[in-house]
Coordinates of C-alpha atoms in Angstrom, one line a residue:
M1 CA -67.5 -38.8 169.4
G2 CA -70.6 -36.6 167.6
E3 CA -70.9 -33.9 169.9
L4 CA -67.1 -32.6 169.7
L5 CA -67.8 -32.9 166.4
G6 CA -69.8 -30.1 166.5
K7 CA -68.6 -28.3 168.9
Y8 CA -65.2 -28.4 167.2
R9 CA -65.2 -27.8 163.4
S10 CA -60.8 -28.5 162.9
L11 CA -61.5 -32.0 164.6
K12 CA -63.6 -33.0 161.7
V13 CA -61.2 -31.8 158.8
F14 CA -58.0 -33.3 161.2
L15 CA -60.6 -37.1 160.3
D16 CA -60.9 -36.7 157.1
I17 CA -58.3 -35.3 155.0
C18 CA -55.3 -37.4 156.0
V19 CA -53.4 -39.5 152.8
K20 CA -51.2 -41.0 155.3
C21 CA -48.2 -39.8 153.2
G22 CA -45.7 -41.0 156.2
A23 CA -44.7 -37.0 156.6
C24 CA -45.1 -37.5 160.4
A25 CA -44.7 -40.7 161.0
D26 CA -40.9 -40.7 162.3
K27 CA -41.5 -36.8 163.8
C28 CA -43.1 -38.1 167.5
H29 CA -40.1 -38.5 170.1
Y30 CA -41.8 -41.4 171.8
Y31 CA -42.0 -43.3 168.5
L32 CA -38.0 -42.2 168.2
G33 CA -37.8 -44.0 171.8
T34 CA -39.8 -47.0 171.8
G35 CA -40.4 -47.9 168.0
D36 CA -43.9 -49.1 168.6
P37 CA -45.6 -48.1 165.0
N38 CA -48.7 -47.2 167.2
N39 CA -47.2 -44.5 168.1
M40 CA -46.6 -42.7 164.8
P41 CA -48.9 -40.0 164.6
V42 CA -50.6 -40.7 161.4
A43 CA -50.9 -44.6 163.3
R44 CA -52.0 -42.4 166.7
Q45 CA -54.7 -40.7 164.7
E46 CA -56.4 -44.4 162.9
L47 CA -57.1 -45.1 166.1
M48 CA -59.8 -42.8 166.5
R49 CA -60.1 -42.5 162.9
K50 CA -61.4 -46.0 162.5
V51 CA -64.4 -45.6 165.0
Y52 CA -65.5 -42.3 162.8
R53 CA -65.9 -44.1 160.1
K54 CA -67.8 -46.6 162.0
H55 CA -70.1 -44.6 162.1
F56 CA -70.1 -41.0 160.8
T57 CA -68.7 -41.8 157.5
P58 CA -70.6 -43.6 154.5
A59 CA -67.9 -45.8 153.9
G60 CA -67.9 -46.4 156.7
K61 CA -71.7 -47.6 157.7
L62 CA -72.0 -50.1 154.7
F63 CA -68.7 -50.6 154.3
P64 CA -66.8 -51.3 157.8
G65 CA -64.2 -53.8 156.6
L66 CA -63.4 -52.0 153.4
S67 CA -62.8 -49.2 154.9
R68 CA -61.3 -50.3 158.1
A69 CA -64.2 -49.4 160.5
E70 CA -64.6 -50.4 163.6
D71 CA -67.1 -49.8 167.0
L72 CA -65.6 -48.8 170.3
T73 CA -65.4 -51.5 171.9
E74 CA -63.7 -51.8 175.2
D75 CA -61.0 -53.9 173.6
V76 CA -60.5 -50.4 171.5
M77 CA -61.0 -48.5 174.0
E78 CA -57.7 -49.8 175.7
Q79 CA -56.2 -49.4 173.1
W80 CA -57.2 -45.3 173.4
Y81 CA -55.9 -45.1 176.6
R82 CA -53.2 -46.8 175.8
Y83 CA -51.5 -44.8 173.6
Y84 CA -53.5 -41.0 174.0
H85 CA -51.6 -41.3 177.4
Q86 CA -48.2 -41.9 175.7
C87 CA -48.9 -38.5 173.3
S88 CA -47.7 -35.6 175.3
Q89 CA -49.8 -33.5 173.0
C90 CA -46.3 -31.6 171.9
R91 CA -47.5 -31.0 168.4
R92 CA -44.2 -31.1 166.5
C93 CA -45.8 -33.5 164.0
S94 CA -48.2 -30.9 163.1
V95 CA -45.2 -28.9 161.9
F96 CA -44.1 -31.3 159.5
C97 CA -47.8 -32.7 158.3
P98 CA -48.6 -31.4 154.7
Y99 CA -52.1 -30.7 155.8
G100 CA -51.4 -29.4 159.2
I101 CA -53.1 -31.6 161.4
D102 CA -53.0 -31.4 165.1
T103 CA -52.5 -34.7 166.8
A104 CA -52.5 -32.8 170.1
E105 CA -56.1 -32.1 169.3
I106 CA -57.2 -35.7 168.9
S107 CA -55.7 -36.4 171.2
M108 CA -57.1 -34.1 173.9
A109 CA -60.2 -35.5 171.9
A110 CA -59.9 -38.7 173.0
R111 CA -59.3 -38.2 176.5
E112 CA -62.4 -35.8 176.4
I113 CA -64.8 -39.0 175.0
M114 CA -63.0 -41.6 177.8
D115 CA -63.1 -38.6 180.5
S116 CA -66.8 -38.5 179.7
V117 CA -67.7 -42.2 180.5
G118 CA -65.2 -42.1 183.1
I119 CA -61.8 -43.5 181.8
G120 CA -59.1 -41.0 183.3
Q121 CA -56.1 -40.9 184.7
K122 CA -55.4 -41.3 188.0
Y123 CA -52.2 -39.2 188.3
C124 CA -53.7 -36.3 186.8
N125 CA -57.0 -36.7 188.6
E126 CA -55.2 -36.1 191.7
I127 CA -53.7 -33.5 191.0
L128 CA -56.8 -31.4 190.3
G129 CA -58.2 -32.6 193.5
K130 CA -55.5 -31.3 195.4
V131 CA -55.5 -28.3 193.1
N132 CA -59.5 -27.8 193.3
S133 CA -59.3 -28.6 197.4
I134 CA -56.1 -26.5 198.1
G135 CA -55.4 -24.6 195.3
N136 CA -51.8 -25.8 194.4
N137 CA -51.1 -29.7 192.2
L138 CA -48.7 -30.3 195.3
G139 CA -51.0 -30.3 198.0
I140 CA -49.3 -27.2 199.7
N141 CA -51.0 -25.3 202.3
K142 CA -51.8 -21.9 203.7
A143 CA -49.1 -22.5 206.1
A144 CA -46.6 -24.0 204.7
L145 CA -46.3 -21.9 201.4
G146 CA -45.8 -18.8 204.1
N147 CA -42.9 -21.4 205.6
T148 CA -41.5 -21.9 202.0
L149 CA -41.3 -17.6 201.2
E150 CA -39.8 -17.0 204.5
F151 CA -36.8 -19.5 204.3
V152 CA -36.2 -18.1 200.8
E153 CA -35.8 -14.5 202.1
E154 CA -33.8 -15.9 204.8
D155 CA -31.9 -17.6 202.1
V156 CA -30.7 -14.6 199.9
K157 CA -30.1 -12.9 202.9
E158 CA -27.7 -14.6 203.6
T159 CA -25.9 -15.5 200.3
T160 CA -26.0 -11.7 199.4
G161 CA -27.1 -9.7 202.5
V162 CA -29.8 -8.0 200.8
D163 CA -33.1 -7.9 202.2
V164 CA -35.8 -9.2 200.0
R165 CA -39.3 -9.8 200.0
Y166 CA -41.5 -12.4 199.1
P167 CA -44.3 -11.6 200.2
L168 CA -48.3 -13.9 200.3
D169 CA -51.5 -12.9 200.3
E170 CA -50.7 -8.8 201.1
K171 CA -53.7 -6.9 199.4
G172 CA -52.6 -3.8 197.0
A173 CA -50.3 -5.4 195.8
E174 CA -49.0 -4.1 192.3
V175 CA -48.7 -7.5 190.7
L176 CA -50.5 -10.9 191.4
L177 CA -47.7 -14.0 190.6
I178 CA -49.0 -16.9 189.5
A179 CA -45.7 -19.7 189.8
P180 CA -46.3 -23.6 189.1
S181 CA -46.4 -24.8 192.7
A182 CA -42.5 -27.1 192.1
D183 CA -40.7 -23.4 192.1
F184 CA -41.9 -23.0 195.9
F185 CA -39.1 -26.7 196.3
S186 CA -38.4 -28.5 194.3
E187 CA -34.8 -28.3 192.1
P188 CA -33.9 -25.7 189.7
H189 CA -36.8 -24.8 190.3
I190 CA -36.8 -22.7 193.3
Q191 CA -33.6 -20.7 192.6
G192 CA -35.4 -19.8 189.3
F193 CA -38.4 -18.3 191.8
T194 CA -35.5 -16.8 194.3
G195 CA -34.4 -15.5 190.8
Y196 CA -38.8 -14.1 190.3
G197 CA -38.2 -12.2 193.6
K198 CA -34.6 -10.4 193.7
V199 CA -36.3 -8.9 189.5
F200 CA -39.4 -7.9 192.0
H201 CA -37.2 -6.2 194.2
E202 CA -34.4 -4.1 191.6
A203 CA -37.8 -3.4 189.6
G204 CA -39.4 -1.9 193.1
V205 CA -42.8 -3.0 192.6
S206 CA -44.6 -4.5 195.2
W207 CA -45.7 -8.1 194.5
T208 CA -47.0 -11.3 196.5
V209 CA -47.9 -14.7 195.8
S210 CA -51.2 -16.0 196.6
S211 CA -52.1 -18.8 198.7
Y212 CA -55.7 -20.1 197.4
A213 CA -54.2 -19.6 193.6
S214 CA -50.4 -20.8 194.2
E215 CA -50.8 -22.6 191.0
F216 CA -49.6 -21.7 187.6
A217 CA -49.8 -25.6 185.4
N218 CA -53.5 -26.3 184.3
F219 CA -53.8 -30.2 184.0
G220 CA -57.4 -29.5 182.5
M221 CA -55.6 -29.0 179.1
F222 CA -54.2 -32.9 179.9
I223 CA -57.2 -34.4 180.9
G224 CA -59.2 -32.4 177.7
N225 CA -61.6 -31.0 179.7
Y226 CA -62.8 -27.8 178.7
G227 CA -65.0 -27.0 181.9
V228 CA -62.2 -28.1 185.2
M229 CA -59.7 -26.0 182.6
Q230 CA -61.8 -22.9 183.4
K231 CA -62.2 -24.0 186.8
V232 CA -59.1 -24.0 187.3
A233 CA -57.7 -20.6 185.4
R234 CA -61.0 -19.4 187.1
R235 CA -59.1 -19.3 190.7
I236 CA -56.1 -17.3 189.0
K237 CA -58.6 -14.3 188.2
D238 CA -60.2 -14.3 192.2
A239 CA -57.3 -14.1 193.5
A240 CA -56.4 -11.4 191.5
L241 CA -59.9 -9.7 192.2
D242 CA -59.5 -10.0 195.5
L243 CA -55.9 -8.1 196.2
G244 CA -56.5 -6.1 194.5
V245 CA -53.4 -6.2 192.2
K246 CA -52.6 -4.3 188.4
R247 CA -51.0 -7.0 186.5
I248 CA -50.1 -10.5 186.1
V249 CA -46.9 -12.2 185.8
V250 CA -46.4 -15.9 185.2
G251 CA -43.3 -17.8 186.4
E252 CA -41.5 -20.3 184.2
C253 CA -44.2 -23.3 183.4
G254 CA -44.3 -24.3 179.6
H255 CA -48.2 -25.4 178.7
A256 CA -49.3 -22.8 181.7
W257 CA -48.0 -20.9 179.4
R258 CA -50.4 -21.9 176.7
V259 CA -53.1 -22.4 178.3
A260 CA -53.0 -18.4 179.6
Y261 CA -51.7 -16.7 176.1
S262 CA -54.8 -18.9 174.2
F263 CA -56.9 -19.8 176.0
W264 CA -57.4 -17.4 179.5
N265 CA -59.2 -14.8 177.5
T266 CA -61.8 -16.6 176.3
L267 CA -62.0 -19.1 179.7
I268 CA -61.4 -16.7 182.1
G269 CA -61.9 -12.8 180.4
P270 CA -61.8 -10.5 179.7
F271 CA -59.3 -8.2 181.9
D272 CA -60.6 -5.5 182.0
F273 CA -59.9 -5.2 185.8
L274 CA -56.6 -4.5 185.5
D275 CA -54.5 -2.1 184.7
P276 CA -54.0 -2.1 180.4
K277 CA -51.3 -0.6 180.0
H278 CA -49.2 -3.5 180.6
R279 CA -49.8 -7.0 178.8
N280 CA -51.8 -9.4 181.2
P281 CA -50.7 -11.9 181.6
T282 CA -47.1 -10.8 181.5
H283 CA -44.4 -13.7 181.2
I284 CA -41.0 -13.3 183.7
C285 CA -38.9 -13.5 181.0
E286 CA -41.1 -11.3 178.7
Y287 CA -40.8 -8.7 182.6
S288 CA -37.3 -9.6 182.8
L289 CA -35.8 -8.4 179.7
D290 CA -38.1 -5.5 179.4
L291 CA -36.5 -4.3 182.3
I292 CA -33.2 -5.0 181.4
K293 CA -34.0 -3.1 177.9
R294 CA -34.9 -0.2 180.3
G295 CA -32.1 -0.2 182.2
G296 CA -33.5 -1.2 185.6
L297 CA -31.2 -4.3 186.0
K298 CA -27.4 -4.2 186.9
L299 CA -25.5 -7.1 186.1
D300 CA -22.7 -9.2 185.9
K301 CA -22.1 -11.9 183.8
S302 CA -19.1 -13.2 185.3
A303 CA -21.3 -14.8 187.9
N304 CA -22.5 -17.4 185.4
D305 CA -18.8 -18.0 183.6
S306 CA -18.2 -21.6 185.1
L307 CA -21.4 -22.2 182.6
T308 CA -21.6 -23.3 179.2
V309 CA -25.1 -22.8 178.8
T310 CA -27.7 -24.0 175.8
F311 CA -31.4 -23.5 176.0
H312 CA -34.0 -26.5 175.4
D313 CA -37.3 -24.3 173.8
S314 CA -40.6 -26.0 175.6
C315 CA -42.8 -27.7 173.9
N316 CA -46.2 -25.4 174.9
V317 CA -43.9 -22.6 174.5
A318 CA -42.5 -23.2 171.1
R319 CA -46.0 -24.2 169.6
G320 CA -48.7 -23.4 171.3
S321 CA -47.7 -19.1 172.4
R322 CA -45.0 -15.9 171.7
M323 CA -43.5 -13.8 173.5
G324 CA -42.8 -10.5 173.0
D325 CA -43.7 -8.6 169.8
M326 CA -42.8 -10.2 167.0
P327 CA -43.5 -13.5 165.1
G328 CA -41.1 -15.7 167.0
G329 CA -40.9 -13.9 169.8
Q330 CA -40.9 -17.2 171.9
F331 CA -37.4 -18.2 170.4
E332 CA -35.9 -14.8 170.5
V333 CA -37.3 -13.5 174.0
P334 CA -35.4 -16.4 176.6
R335 CA -32.5 -16.2 174.7
D336 CA -31.6 -12.8 174.8
L337 CA -32.5 -13.1 178.5
I338 CA -30.1 -15.9 178.7
K339 CA -26.8 -14.4 177.3
A340 CA -28.0 -10.9 178.7
M341 CA -26.9 -13.6 181.9
C342 CA -24.1 -15.6 180.6
N343 CA -20.7 -14.7 178.3
N344 CA -20.8 -18.5 177.2
Y345 CA -24.1 -19.3 174.5
V346 CA -24.0 -23.0 172.8
E347 CA -27.7 -23.7 170.2
M348 CA -27.9 -27.8 170.4
N349 CA -28.8 -28.7 166.6
E350 CA -30.9 -26.9 165.0
D351 CA -33.4 -30.0 163.7
T352 CA -33.8 -30.0 167.7
I353 CA -34.7 -26.7 168.8
K354 CA -37.4 -23.4 168.4
E355 CA -40.3 -25.1 166.1
V356 CA -38.7 -28.2 165.8
T357 CA -37.9 -28.5 169.2
Y358 CA -38.3 -31.8 171.2
C359 CA -40.5 -32.5 174.6
C360 CA -38.7 -33.3 177.2
G361 CA -41.0 -36.6 177.3
G362 CA -43.1 -35.5 180.4
G363 CA -45.3 -33.1 179.3
G364 CA -49.1 -34.1 178.8
G365 CA -50.0 -35.5 182.4
L366 CA -47.3 -38.2 181.3
L367 CA -45.1 -37.0 184.8
T368 CA -45.6 -40.2 186.7
D369 CA -43.6 -42.9 187.9
E370 CA -46.2 -45.5 186.5
L371 CA -44.8 -44.5 182.7
M372 CA -41.2 -44.2 184.4
D373 CA -39.8 -46.7 181.1
L374 CA -42.4 -44.4 179.1
R375 CA -40.6 -41.4 179.3
V376 CA -36.6 -42.4 179.8
K377 CA -37.3 -43.9 175.8
G378 CA -39.1 -40.4 175.1
V379 CA -36.6 -37.7 176.5
L380 CA -34.0 -39.7 174.0
P381 CA -33.7 -37.4 171.0
R382 CA -33.5 -34.2 173.5
A383 CA -31.1 -36.3 175.6
N384 CA -28.8 -37.2 171.8
A385 CA -28.6 -33.6 171.0
L386 CA -27.9 -32.4 174.5
H387 CA -24.9 -34.6 175.0
D388 CA -23.7 -33.8 171.2
V389 CA -23.2 -29.7 172.8
M390 CA -21.8 -31.0 175.7
Q391 CA -19.1 -33.4 174.0
N392 CA -18.0 -31.3 171.4
K393 CA -18.9 -27.7 172.7
G394 CA -18.3 -27.6 176.6
V395 CA -22.3 -27.3 177.8
N396 CA -22.6 -27.9 181.1
T397 CA -26.1 -26.2 181.5
M398 CA -29.1 -26.7 180.0
A399 CA -31.7 -23.5 180.8
T400 CA -36.0 -24.1 180.1
I401 CA -38.4 -22.5 181.5
C402 CA -40.8 -25.2 181.9
A403 CA -41.7 -26.5 185.2
I404 CA -42.0 -30.0 183.9
C405 CA -39.1 -30.0 181.7
K406 CA -37.5 -29.2 184.7
A407 CA -38.5 -32.7 186.4
Q408 CA -38.0 -35.1 183.5
F409 CA -35.0 -33.8 183.0
T410 CA -33.5 -34.3 186.5
K411 CA -34.6 -37.5 187.2
V412 CA -34.4 -39.0 183.6
L413 CA -31.2 -38.0 181.9
P414 CA -29.2 -39.7 184.6
Y415 CA -29.9 -42.4 183.1
Y416 CA -28.4 -41.9 179.7
G417 CA -24.8 -40.3 181.6
I418 CA -25.9 -36.4 182.4
P419 CA -25.9 -35.3 185.0
M420 CA -29.6 -33.6 186.9
E421 CA -27.0 -31.2 187.5
T422 CA -27.2 -29.7 184.2
V423 CA -30.8 -29.2 184.2
A424 CA -31.3 -25.7 185.1
S425 CA -34.0 -22.2 185.8
V426 CA -33.7 -19.2 183.5
H427 CA -33.9 -17.1 186.3
Q428 CA -32.2 -19.2 188.1
L429 CA -29.0 -17.6 186.1
V430 CA -30.7 -14.2 186.1
S431 CA -30.2 -15.0 190.4
N432 CA -26.5 -15.3 189.7
A433 CA -26.1 -12.5 187.5
I434 CA -28.3 -10.2 189.2
V435 CA -26.8 -6.9 190.9
L436 CA -28.8 -6.2 194.2
G437 CA -29.3 -2.5 195.0
G438 CA -28.0 -1.6 191.3
K439 CA -31.1 0.0 189.9
K440 CA -33.9 -0.3 192.1
G441 CA -36.4 1.8 191.2
V442 CA -36.1 2.4 187.8

């Protein structure tokens, strides 16, 4: 802990300044879902503060009983493991904290300390092993990835009559697309991936997927280890250099966009080998919306007329990144894109969207069946908000731009009577509305 306090000045500040005002107490989706008082952000932080006081404050060293200080024993570590893995690092509580304390940073530090003594979560570490050995979280090897891309090509040809390419490892392509590996086969992720390819086809640019770096997600953030996060991100830069691309466009993944937007420059930058006239990386939503604004896509919004759509802001995008050139662009870019594709759009309750959006309940490395009970309880606030607009405004589709949100929602929303088909990729809507051959070459 002493090493981290020296490395992260914010951590010491966050541990010192809490006044127990209670503003964060009822803002965590896991507390609202489980009712466990240790899931109040202030209580979760207190688990680390007790150890901090014992070793790093005069009062804690001299009067541990009076200052509620304690050693990091095996029992305390067991509590850390339990409750710091019931935080999805979504940062909603920090929005309501008058001092700006970021519980996500405290959770990440706790996980980093546990990681340093070999106490890690099986789910995250198995995934990181697959990334390092194969190139993606799901262990899809090059041959299987090639077969998947061929399948998507054949499906688009069959449904539209148009030859749209989904290339793999093509040197000299203009764009390297980095997508979460769930986009290659999961539902509704793959419909979004199909949409990416249609957008590039209409833009008239060459693009490629890399078999070496076929994963946008970065679980290094979830185990709190910046060295691992850097190693995972490095594969993407190496692939871009090897393929000789001019720009990097990334797919729909919430925490991965946070890593790319907020950390890539310091982790693996600079990107001076890419074309400086483009923002690198570019989110696929930024790319598609820019193309629409320049008249580069022909759209038929009526293709989505059977849908009444709402949008779930993914927590890492909402509170850990930005899109476009204006404050709040991470809220407006995906909404503008959806509204360009659909005639029927409805917002959920304003207390549940944009910067105060709720986590899906599966983020932060918690998307494992071992934590299914917690995941079901953690989705409660979002399920309630969605259920309200389904009942009162006819919503039948909730679009999102996060691979984890899509996987979590399709699995747990049925527990609340909401069909899994309600969940959609934003670029699934793009794929439905785009008219192939309409504006090629712009």
